[in-house]
Structure formats: structure tokens, C-alpha cells
Amino acid sequence: MNVNTLIELMGAILPKECIITDKNSLRVYECDGLSAYRQIPLMVVLPGSTEQVQSIMRLCNEHAVPIVSRGGGTSLSGGALPHKDGIVLSLAKMNKVLEIDERSLIARVQPGMRNLAISEAVKPYGLYYAPDPSSQIACTIGGNVAENAGGVHCLKYGLTIHNVVSVQVVSSDGELMELGGSGFESPGLDLLALMVGSEGMLGIVTEVTVKLLPIPEVAKVLMGVFDSVEKAGNSVAVIITSGIIPAGIEMMDNLAIRAAEGFVQAGYPVNAAAVLLCELDGVQEEVDYQLSQVSKILHECGAVETRVARDEKERALFWSGRKAAFPAVGRISPDYYCIDGTIPRKFLGKVLSEINGLSESYGLRVANVFHAGDGNLHPLILYDANIPGELEKTEELGSRILQLCIQVGGTITGEHGVGIEKIGEMCIQFTDEEREHFHLIRECFDPKRILNPGKAIPTLARCAEHNLMHVHNGELPFPELERF
Amino acid sequence: MSDSEVILQQRVVDAGNKKQQLAIIGGMTKDFYGRAVVGETLDIKNHQGIVDYDPTELVLTAKAGTPMVEVNRLLEENNQMLGFEPPYFGKNATLGGTIACGLSGPARPFRGSVRDFVLGVKILTGSGHVLKFGGRVMKNVAGFDVSRLMVGAMGTLGVILEVSIKVLPKPASQITISIHQPNVNLAIQEMNRLHGKPWPISAMSWYQDRVWIRLSGTDVGVTNAYQHIGGDLEEAGDQFWEDSREQSLPFFRDESPLLRVSCKAGVPGFDFQNSALDQDKSINEALIEWAGGVRWFKQSEAREANFPERLQEKAKELKGHMMWFRGGNRQGEVFMPLPSAVLTIQKNLKRAFDPQGILNVGRLYASF
């Protein structure tokens, strides 16, 4: 469709200032958190109401114009990367709280509301919204729903899927639907489960009802220092099987520790092989008791030292290093590439040592930070995009790490989504029939495939090409694998 | 592929060729739930066994026909449990049936639902494809979440062959307390208030003029919460929750149809007194579970025939959900009607997974 005609038709739906078409302003939207991929869209629209979203969808559906929805633009997998022939639908203007029901412990908010802003809005009621991705100051709840975002505290409190009660969705043909229920369940097939984590391919979320939790009376963090990554990894399993579910358990390896310490001076021991941060929350007496138990376990598992943050200030300091691990790594390397695989915890030691091996053979440094409690790894590959061929080498190393995750029974993405980034690895994790069913599901919601086309689910042709590249000596990689 | 899996696959392929509808069964303990299905029986009971269980990972994978008593015994041995506390409704209950029906127990508002604990599935589609979705790890966002879609789908989208679920360590300490409160609205308010406190509450109901509260956690955490809440310590507390979960409380004992409404926990007691029914004191909720989120009613003979319709209207007004849980006309619709846009998608999904329309047709809704 002619761009000018599209602009004209869009002008009948939205006020002028909500339609962006000039090149300079469009550049703001050319990428998300995965900045290695860039694409200028035809236009960006910023609707302010559900009705406007419906009209936009009807228009785009009629003319088969691709739509990429966008929240805070913090996706690390290119989920919000624009389509060259499509529009970007930004939900940034729809950022209000619609209702807080402190009795039923739920809040209904618009999709453009920032994750952290929800917790701030319900704080006066002694409540908060639990999932806390590292980007929580900037990422939006709509984006969290699209990616099934996790965070440091999802070990105890779950992912987005566990904390969203219902969503209002505009379908690809502009119909309004309510998925999920006002209570703890809804009739029929659980379409909410499909919508969460669907990477903007099944509909546009225009309202989200989230579950709220009481703010814990107290939260304390304990740092365990280890001379080996394996010991640190093993201690995580021991803590969890002892019956304690910490609010979060995070781990960093030596390179990540040094980078973080250089950046925020959190008091991390720079010579340690690994540092474990374990947060416990609840009522005072319970937390005190569990702290002593965890401390004992860590020592039994070979911790060289354990330290409990003395006050809220020190607790924030302990966390600041972990939370700033990505930018900290950015200081010691011109570029870095963040990987997001999940593995069964018991293979933590094995996988880390194999990552080290790969790191050496590729000649690229890898810093490891991870949500140890969930077995969710975030290896950060350090590289220099200005060196010709280094990005390609980095991507190949990333792909090898993800294949390693599949090999031990894990997955290619724990919380960042597939987007454009891991579309090739989807060919390894799933069979042709399984991927075909993803396409069939998508067509149930979006027969014209206008929603975020080209993302998350590779076509058969694409996988044929991908697998061709990865076949060595006529064999598929890891033929013995169960692809779980 | 195991022998039993091959047999099931062959049965489904043959049925597809003949366009023969199949009625999937396990232990037949939840046969009463959902709509009646006509078809040749496809029994999954022989497809059983634990596939993988490593207590340190908090993940259990088992074949669908595995008896729940076996799952539970194994978890007990390792001091672990199923967080969603599913009802068995009989000793033959299977894991597959439990997942397919998607029914959670008293802990649901506090620990999560069946679907919250499902990590991965292996299914057999109506075209005979064996597919795997999700996995055995806690976090996995690769592809659409088909594993969770299977929960509560009642076999309409595929035969569940294998499931991976997250399990939890058992709490060190557990007590039940009760507080006398004959007023339904005050009882709901009290449950809402307690739910908003950072205490280790793991179940909350209102029954026979009392608010029942279960506390589970560390010794100190439980003791501390008990000191704050007060009330009477119930020696037979665990039995109360089991009876409530298995529906063996006196309220459930008569044979009249059982209606269930799911709504926001904070909704006040359903006040039907302005109707002609106000003579009937038992018209309103007799049992409230899930901290206010589930209200149970009986369609006893004394009650007007249109009461279920009125209840459904009420549920609709509250954006909730009413169902005929037990009894009534199982040939008619037993779940709330779906809005047309949502129904269309559900019918499309049925076609995507079961193009011949042979698996548990009509178990959820007459139209698919």
C-alpha cells in the first residue's frame, strides 16, 4: 500500500501529533534493546485509547499492513524491531492506572505503564507487583506480557504468567476480547496462557489486570563468596531442597564480579571465583531464622565467607552490582552480547566449564551473571563490533551456548524471548510439526499474519536454510537429544 | 517412544481415518466434570510411570496415566508436594486427568493453580502427531505456551502423554485456625484483609459461620502469624482442608447439583434476598473458598428452577464465571457461554490440534 494513502487513512483515526513519519523521529524507533538489528518503519503511531487501537487494527488488517507493537523498547531479542513495510504501534501514551482493588489484590492498568510505576502506585496500600525484570524502570507491563518477563524475584513469586489475572486484547481484525477472568480462573481454553509470552503475534494488549502481593515486612540479602563456581552452583540446590525458597538467588562469576565492582564499588571480593546473592523476605523472625540456615548451608557447601547486608543501604549496594552487571560489562568492552538460556540447575557447573572452553576457542571473553535459583543463565559475550567479523563470531558463540543449553535439557530462552535473535535456534529446539503448530496457533488469532511478522517462529524454509548451515558431516547437531 | 505411547498413537490415527470420535479416560474420577462425551473409549491408564524426578531440581516428569497416589507417595518420601493441591476425587485419579481438568485445591490463591506449575507437556494431537512443548526448566519462553494451554482443555486439543511439573518443598510447620464469623460479608472482608498481609497463609475459607485459615511455613513464621491473627486452633485442621478439597464436607454430601462461581475475592456475599427466594435461608453462599474467590451453591429441590440462570447473570455482571460443577444436564452447556470472538478462536484452536474433530468432542462446549 502507498505510504501516503496509509498516512491519510491513519489521519482519520489519530490526531496529527500521534503519527510519526519523518525520518529523524522514526530513527528513535529503529531498534530495541538488541541494537545490532535496526530497521526504520514506514511510520509510528501512538494511540491513546483502546478504540483507536481497534481502528488502527481494522485499517491494517484490511490492507495487510504489518504491525509491530512496542512498549518501552527494552526487548533484548529484537521483539520490537520494526518491519520495513510496516508500522510501529507504540503503547507509550496508554500508561494509566485504571483501577486498584485492594480487597481483591488486583490492579487494572494500561499496557504502556512502566513495571516499576505499578508498584509505586499501589505502595500506599502496602502492596506491590512482584515480577521485576532488570529493566523495570523503563519496561512496560504490556511488553512484560508479550515476553512473559521474569526478574530477580521470580524464583519465589513467579513470572508474568503467574502474576497476570486477565488482559484485554484487540485482535488482528479489531475485535475486543477479555482473556482470563476477574477471579482465579476463566471458562474455556486458557487463551491467557497463550497470550502471555506471545511476543506481540496474537493481539494487541490494551489493558492488563495484575495480581498484587503484600509488601514483605522485611527483606535481607546475604552474600556468599566462593573459590569455585561449581561449589556456588551446588549450594543453590542444597538451599532449595532444604525447604527454603529465597526471594531470589543470583550468581556472578569472576569476570562479572570484577566488572561490577569496578563500576559500582559494591564491596564484592574481586578475587572470588563466584559470588552468590541470596535474598530472603517475610516476617522478621522468619527471615532471621532462614538467614542463619542459609549461612550455615553456604559454609557447608564450601563458601569462603558469608556476609549479611547490615542495613537497607548495604542491601541496595549488594544488589546494585548485580543489577548493573550489564552496563558494568559495557565499561570493560566496546560491545557485549547477552545470552539467555535456561538449564536444569544440576548442570550449572558442567555448562559453565563448557562455556569457558568455548570462550577460549573463540577468543572472546564471557562474563556470567545468572538467576541461579531458576537455572537461567545470562552469559555476556564481550566483543568489538568495529573489528570486522567479530559480531558474526559472537553470534556463533552465542548460538553454540544456546545449543549447549538444549543439550542438557534446557531451553534457548528463559525470559528474553525469541524475537529475531533466536529464530535460528528455534529450528533446533522444535521439530517441523511443533513449529507448524505454532504457525497454526498464530493463524487462529491472526489469519493474515500482520502481527509482528518474521519474529519468534521460523518458517519451514528458514529452518531448512538454518539447519543446512549447521549440519556437519551430514549429521544434525546432537541427534541423540530429546528436544526438551 | 514407549510401547504404550505407540499403541495410543495408533489408536488415534485409526480413529482419525475412520472419523471415529474418542472419549479419553484415565481413572474416571472426574468423569462427572464437564459435558458428556460420546465416543469410543481411549484409556490412558496403561501409559504410566515416572519419567524423571530429581528432588533438587523441584521438577517431576511422569506419564499421563501415572496414578496421583504414586506421584504423591514419591513426593512425600522426599518431603515435597504439589503446590496446587489438586483434588483426586477418588484413589484412581491420574496425573493426566488432573492436568486436563485443571482443578486446583485450597492453596490456589496463595501458591498458584495447576497451570502455574506446568512446565512442559508431550501430547498426541488429533492427527496423531506426538509433540513436545515447554520443558523441564523453570523458565522457558521459546514458542507459544502450549503446555499451559493444555491445562483445563479437558483433552479437546490433544491426548496428554507426559507432563513436567514444578514441585515444592513441604513446609516445616502447618496449623489451622478458625475465627467465628456468622456474617458472610464480614467474613469475606476478614479474608481479604488477611490476604493482604505478609503472613504465610496457604488456605482460607468460610464455612459454617467460621473463617478457616491455614498457615504453612517455618515454625517461627507460623507462630508469629498465629499471634497476629488469633482465633481457635483446629486440631483436625488438615482433615478440614482435605474434606474441602475432596468435597466430602457435609455441605457436599447431598446429591443435588453443585454450582460454582469464580469471581473477584473482594466481591461481597451474593445477596439474593430481594427476590421471591428470600424465604430460603440457604439461598446465599454456604461455602466460600479461595479467600473469597470461589462461592459454592446447591441447586436443591427447594430452589426455583431459574436460580442457576440468575446465578449465571450475577457471575456475568461480576465478570466472573459460573459452572455446573456436578449434576444437572451434562448434555447442555455446563460452563459459561463464551463471547463470540473468543469462541471463534477456541474453535479454530480445536481445528488446529484436532482437524478431524475426534478428541473429547464437546467436553468443554457443545460447539467443539
mmCIF file of N, CA and C in Angstrom, chain A residues 178-236:
data_model
loop_
_atom_site.group_PDB
_atom_site.id
_atom_site.type_symbol
_atom_site.label_atom_id
_atom_site.label_comp_id
_atom_site.label_asym_id
_atom_site.label_seq_id
_atom_site.Cartn_x
_atom_site.Cartn_y
_atom_site.Cartn_z
ATOM 1 N N GLU A 178 -11.686 -10.148 26.157
ATOM 2 C CA GLU A 178 -11.190 -10.202 27.536
ATOM 3 C C GLU A 178 -10.691 -11.635 27.740
ATOM 4 N N LEU A 179 -9.413 -11.813 28.020
ATOM 5 C CA LEU A 179 -8.883 -13.156 28.247
ATOM 6 C C LEU A 179 -8.475 -13.293 29.704
ATOM 7 N N GLY A 180 -8.839 -14.428 30.292
ATOM 8 C CA GLY A 180 -8.614 -14.587 31.728
ATOM 9 C C GLY A 180 -9.882 -14.136 32.423
ATOM 10 N N GLY A 181 -9.926 -14.246 33.728
ATOM 11 C CA GLY A 181 -11.149 -13.877 34.424
ATOM 12 C C GLY A 181 -10.879 -12.879 35.520
ATOM 13 N N SER A 182 -11.955 -12.377 36.121
ATOM 14 C CA SER A 182 -11.743 -11.424 37.205
ATOM 15 C C SER A 182 -11.329 -12.174 38.467
ATOM 16 N N GLY A 183 -11.663 -13.438 38.541
ATOM 17 C CA GLY A 183 -11.301 -14.232 39.716
ATOM 18 C C GLY A 183 -10.040 -15.025 39.440
ATOM 19 N N PHE A 184 -10.024 -16.267 39.934
ATOM 20 C CA PHE A 184 -8.814 -17.059 39.781
ATOM 21 C C PHE A 184 -8.838 -17.953 38.542
ATOM 22 N N GLU A 185 -9.917 -17.880 37.762
ATOM 23 C CA GLU A 185 -9.972 -18.716 36.565
ATOM 24 C C GLU A 185 -11.014 -18.204 35.600
ATOM 25 N N SER A 186 -10.994 -18.780 34.396
ATOM 26 C CA SER A 186 -11.934 -18.341 33.379
ATOM 27 C C SER A 186 -12.441 -19.558 32.618
ATOM 28 N N PRO A 187 -13.597 -19.438 31.956
ATOM 29 C CA PRO A 187 -14.141 -20.605 31.258
ATOM 30 C C PRO A 187 -13.432 -20.894 29.937
ATOM 31 N N GLY A 188 -13.515 -22.122 29.490
ATOM 32 C CA GLY A 188 -12.971 -22.495 28.174
ATOM 33 C C GLY A 188 -11.472 -22.680 28.177
ATOM 34 N N LEU A 189 -10.891 -22.694 26.996
ATOM 35 C CA LEU A 189 -9.450 -22.874 26.862
ATOM 36 C C LEU A 189 -8.720 -21.661 27.441
ATOM 37 N N ASP A 190 -7.544 -21.896 27.971
ATOM 38 C CA ASP A 190 -6.809 -20.836 28.652
ATOM 39 C C ASP A 190 -6.033 -19.972 27.642
ATOM 40 N N LEU A 191 -6.754 -19.069 26.997
ATOM 41 C CA LEU A 191 -6.113 -18.230 25.984
ATOM 42 C C LEU A 191 -5.139 -17.233 26.606
ATOM 43 N N LEU A 192 -5.355 -16.917 27.875
ATOM 44 C CA LEU A 192 -4.428 -16.007 28.553
ATOM 45 C C LEU A 192 -3.021 -16.623 28.582
ATOM 46 N N ALA A 193 -2.965 -17.941 28.803
ATOM 47 C CA ALA A 193 -1.666 -18.628 28.837
ATOM 48 C C ALA A 193 -0.959 -18.504 27.490
ATOM 49 N N LEU A 194 -1.742 -18.495 26.414
ATOM 50 C CA LEU A 194 -1.134 -18.346 25.088
ATOM 51 C C LEU A 194 -0.690 -16.911 24.847
ATOM 52 N N MET A 195 -1.508 -15.979 25.324
ATOM 53 C CA MET A 195 -1.228 -14.568 25.061
ATOM 54 C C MET A 195 0.049 -14.125 25.766
ATOM 55 N N VAL A 196 0.250 -14.594 27.010
ATOM 56 C CA VAL A 196 1.452 -14.200 27.750
ATOM 57 C C VAL A 196 2.669 -14.898 27.107
ATOM 58 N N GLY A 197 3.618 -14.091 26.691
ATOM 59 C CA GLY A 197 4.816 -14.646 26.038
ATOM 60 C C GLY A 197 4.650 -14.827 24.544
ATOM 61 N N SER A 198 3.590 -14.256 23.958
ATOM 62 C CA SER A 198 3.352 -14.487 22.527
ATOM 63 C C SER A 198 4.068 -13.464 21.647
ATOM 64 N N GLU A 199 4.861 -12.611 22.240
ATOM 65 C CA GLU A 199 5.734 -11.682 21.511
ATOM 66 C C GLU A 199 4.983 -10.840 20.481
ATOM 67 N N GLY A 200 3.812 -10.360 20.877
ATOM 68 C CA GLY A 200 3.071 -9.427 20.018
ATOM 69 C C GLY A 200 2.522 -10.041 18.751
ATOM 70 N N MET A 201 2.380 -11.367 18.725
ATOM 71 C CA MET A 201 1.945 -12.024 17.493
ATOM 72 C C MET A 201 0.500 -12.487 17.514
ATOM 73 N N LEU A 202 -0.166 -12.340 18.670
ATOM 74 C CA LEU A 202 -1.537 -12.845 18.745
ATOM 75 C C LEU A 202 -2.575 -11.744 18.953
ATOM 76 N N GLY A 203 -2.137 -10.568 19.273
ATOM 77 C CA GLY A 203 -3.085 -9.488 19.516
ATOM 78 C C GLY A 203 -2.372 -8.312 20.163
ATOM 79 N N ILE A 204 -3.091 -7.201 20.298
ATOM 80 C CA ILE A 204 -2.509 -6.031 20.962
ATOM 81 C C ILE A 204 -3.179 -5.911 22.335
ATOM 82 N N VAL A 205 -2.373 -6.006 23.365
ATOM 83 C CA VAL A 205 -2.903 -5.917 24.727
ATOM 84 C C VAL A 205 -3.194 -4.449 25.050
ATOM 85 N N THR A 206 -4.439 -4.168 25.449
ATOM 86 C CA THR A 206 -4.797 -2.775 25.740
ATOM 87 C C THR A 206 -5.097 -2.525 27.229
ATOM 88 N N GLU A 207 -5.262 -3.612 27.995
ATOM 89 C CA GLU A 207 -5.411 -3.467 29.454
ATOM 90 C C GLU A 207 -4.844 -4.722 30.091
ATOM 91 N N VAL A 208 -4.241 -4.554 31.257
ATOM 92 C CA VAL A 208 -3.694 -5.711 31.974
ATOM 93 C C VAL A 208 -4.168 -5.641 33.426
ATOM 94 N N THR A 209 -4.737 -6.734 33.903
ATOM 95 C CA THR A 209 -5.087 -6.797 35.324
ATOM 96 C C THR A 209 -4.046 -7.672 36.008
ATOM 97 N N VAL A 210 -3.314 -7.054 36.918
ATOM 98 C CA VAL A 210 -2.226 -7.782 37.584
ATOM 99 C C VAL A 210 -2.583 -8.144 39.013
ATOM 100 N N LYS A 211 -1.941 -9.191 39.474
ATOM 101 C CA LYS A 211 -2.092 -9.633 40.858
ATOM 102 C C LYS A 211 -1.144 -8.802 41.717
ATOM 103 N N LEU A 212 -1.595 -8.409 42.886
ATOM 104 C CA LEU A 212 -0.737 -7.648 43.799
ATOM 105 C C LEU A 212 -0.420 -8.495 45.029
ATOM 106 N N LEU A 213 0.734 -8.274 45.577
ATOM 107 C CA LEU A 213 1.135 -9.011 46.774
ATOM 108 C C LEU A 213 1.425 -8.034 47.902
ATOM 109 N N PRO A 214 1.234 -8.486 49.156
ATOM 110 C CA PRO A 214 1.603 -7.617 50.268
ATOM 111 C C PRO A 214 3.124 -7.416 50.300
ATOM 112 N N ILE A 215 3.544 -6.200 50.553
ATOM 113 C CA ILE A 215 4.979 -5.940 50.658
ATOM 114 C C ILE A 215 5.509 -6.706 51.870
ATOM 115 N N PRO A 216 6.567 -7.504 51.685
ATOM 116 C CA PRO A 216 7.090 -8.257 52.829
ATOM 117 C C PRO A 216 7.531 -7.302 53.943
ATOM 118 N N GLU A 217 7.385 -7.773 55.161
ATOM 119 C CA GLU A 217 7.747 -6.936 56.313
ATOM 120 C C GLU A 217 9.228 -6.575 56.251
ATOM 121 N N VAL A 218 10.038 -7.548 55.858
ATOM 122 C CA VAL A 218 11.469 -7.305 55.816
ATOM 123 C C VAL A 218 12.116 -8.135 54.702
ATOM 124 N N ALA A 219 13.162 -7.571 54.102
ATOM 125 C CA ALA A 219 13.932 -8.326 53.099
ATOM 126 C C ALA A 219 15.399 -8.172 53.438
ATOM 127 N N LYS A 220 16.104 -9.287 53.447
ATOM 128 C CA LYS A 220 17.537 -9.218 53.764
ATOM 129 C C LYS A 220 18.317 -9.957 52.698
ATOM 130 N N VAL A 221 19.525 -9.479 52.462
ATOM 131 C CA VAL A 221 20.332 -10.159 51.464
ATOM 132 C C VAL A 221 21.657 -10.628 52.067
ATOM 133 N N LEU A 222 22.040 -11.798 51.638
ATOM 134 C CA LEU A 222 23.255 -12.412 52.143
ATOM 135 C C LEU A 222 24.173 -12.701 50.951
ATOM 136 N N MET A 223 25.459 -12.391 51.126
ATOM 137 C CA MET A 223 26.415 -12.652 50.059
ATOM 138 C C MET A 223 27.289 -13.838 50.446
ATOM 139 N N GLY A 224 27.378 -14.802 49.565
ATOM 140 C CA GLY A 224 28.263 -15.944 49.781
ATOM 141 C C GLY A 224 29.413 -15.853 48.796
ATOM 142 N N VAL A 225 30.644 -16.025 49.306
ATOM 143 C CA VAL A 225 31.824 -15.894 48.451
ATOM 144 C C VAL A 225 32.435 -17.287 48.256
ATOM 145 N N PHE A 226 32.709 -17.634 47.007
ATOM 146 C CA PHE A 226 33.203 -18.981 46.709
ATOM 147 C C PHE A 226 34.497 -18.953 45.902
ATOM 148 N N ASP A 227 35.312 -20.011 46.101
ATOM 149 C CA ASP A 227 36.531 -20.109 45.297
ATOM 150 C C ASP A 227 36.320 -21.010 44.082
ATOM 151 N N SER A 228 35.106 -21.515 43.937
ATOM 152 C CA SER A 228 34.810 -22.267 42.710
ATOM 153 C C SER A 228 33.342 -22.070 42.334
ATOM 154 N N VAL A 229 33.127 -21.997 41.033
ATOM 155 C CA VAL A 229 31.782 -21.789 40.520
ATOM 156 C C VAL A 229 30.899 -23.005 40.816
ATOM 157 N N GLU A 230 31.504 -24.202 40.730
ATOM 158 C CA GLU A 230 30.737 -25.429 40.985
ATOM 159 C C GLU A 230 30.180 -25.445 42.399
ATOM 160 N N LYS A 231 31.047 -25.088 43.375
ATOM 161 C CA LYS A 231 30.598 -25.084 44.777
ATOM 162 C C LYS A 231 29.423 -24.120 44.948
ATOM 163 N N ALA A 232 29.563 -22.959 44.327
ATOM 164 C CA ALA A 232 28.481 -21.963 44.447
ATOM 165 C C ALA A 232 27.207 -22.518 43.836
ATOM 166 N N GLY A 233 27.344 -23.138 42.662
ATOM 167 C CA GLY A 233 26.184 -23.699 41.972
ATOM 168 C C GLY A 233 25.525 -24.790 42.802
ATOM 169 N N ASN A 234 26.328 -25.667 43.382
ATOM 170 C CA ASN A 234 25.763 -26.758 44.177
ATOM 171 C C ASN A 234 25.024 -26.255 45.409
ATOM 172 N N SER A 235 25.536 -25.186 45.993
ATOM 173 C CA SER A 235 24.900 -24.694 47.222
ATOM 174 C C SER A 235 23.467 -24.227 46.954
ATOM 175 N N VAL A 236 23.204 -23.785 45.708
ATOM 176 C CA VAL A 236 21.857 -23.329 45.367
ATOM 177 C C VAL A 236 20.859 -24.472 45.510
#
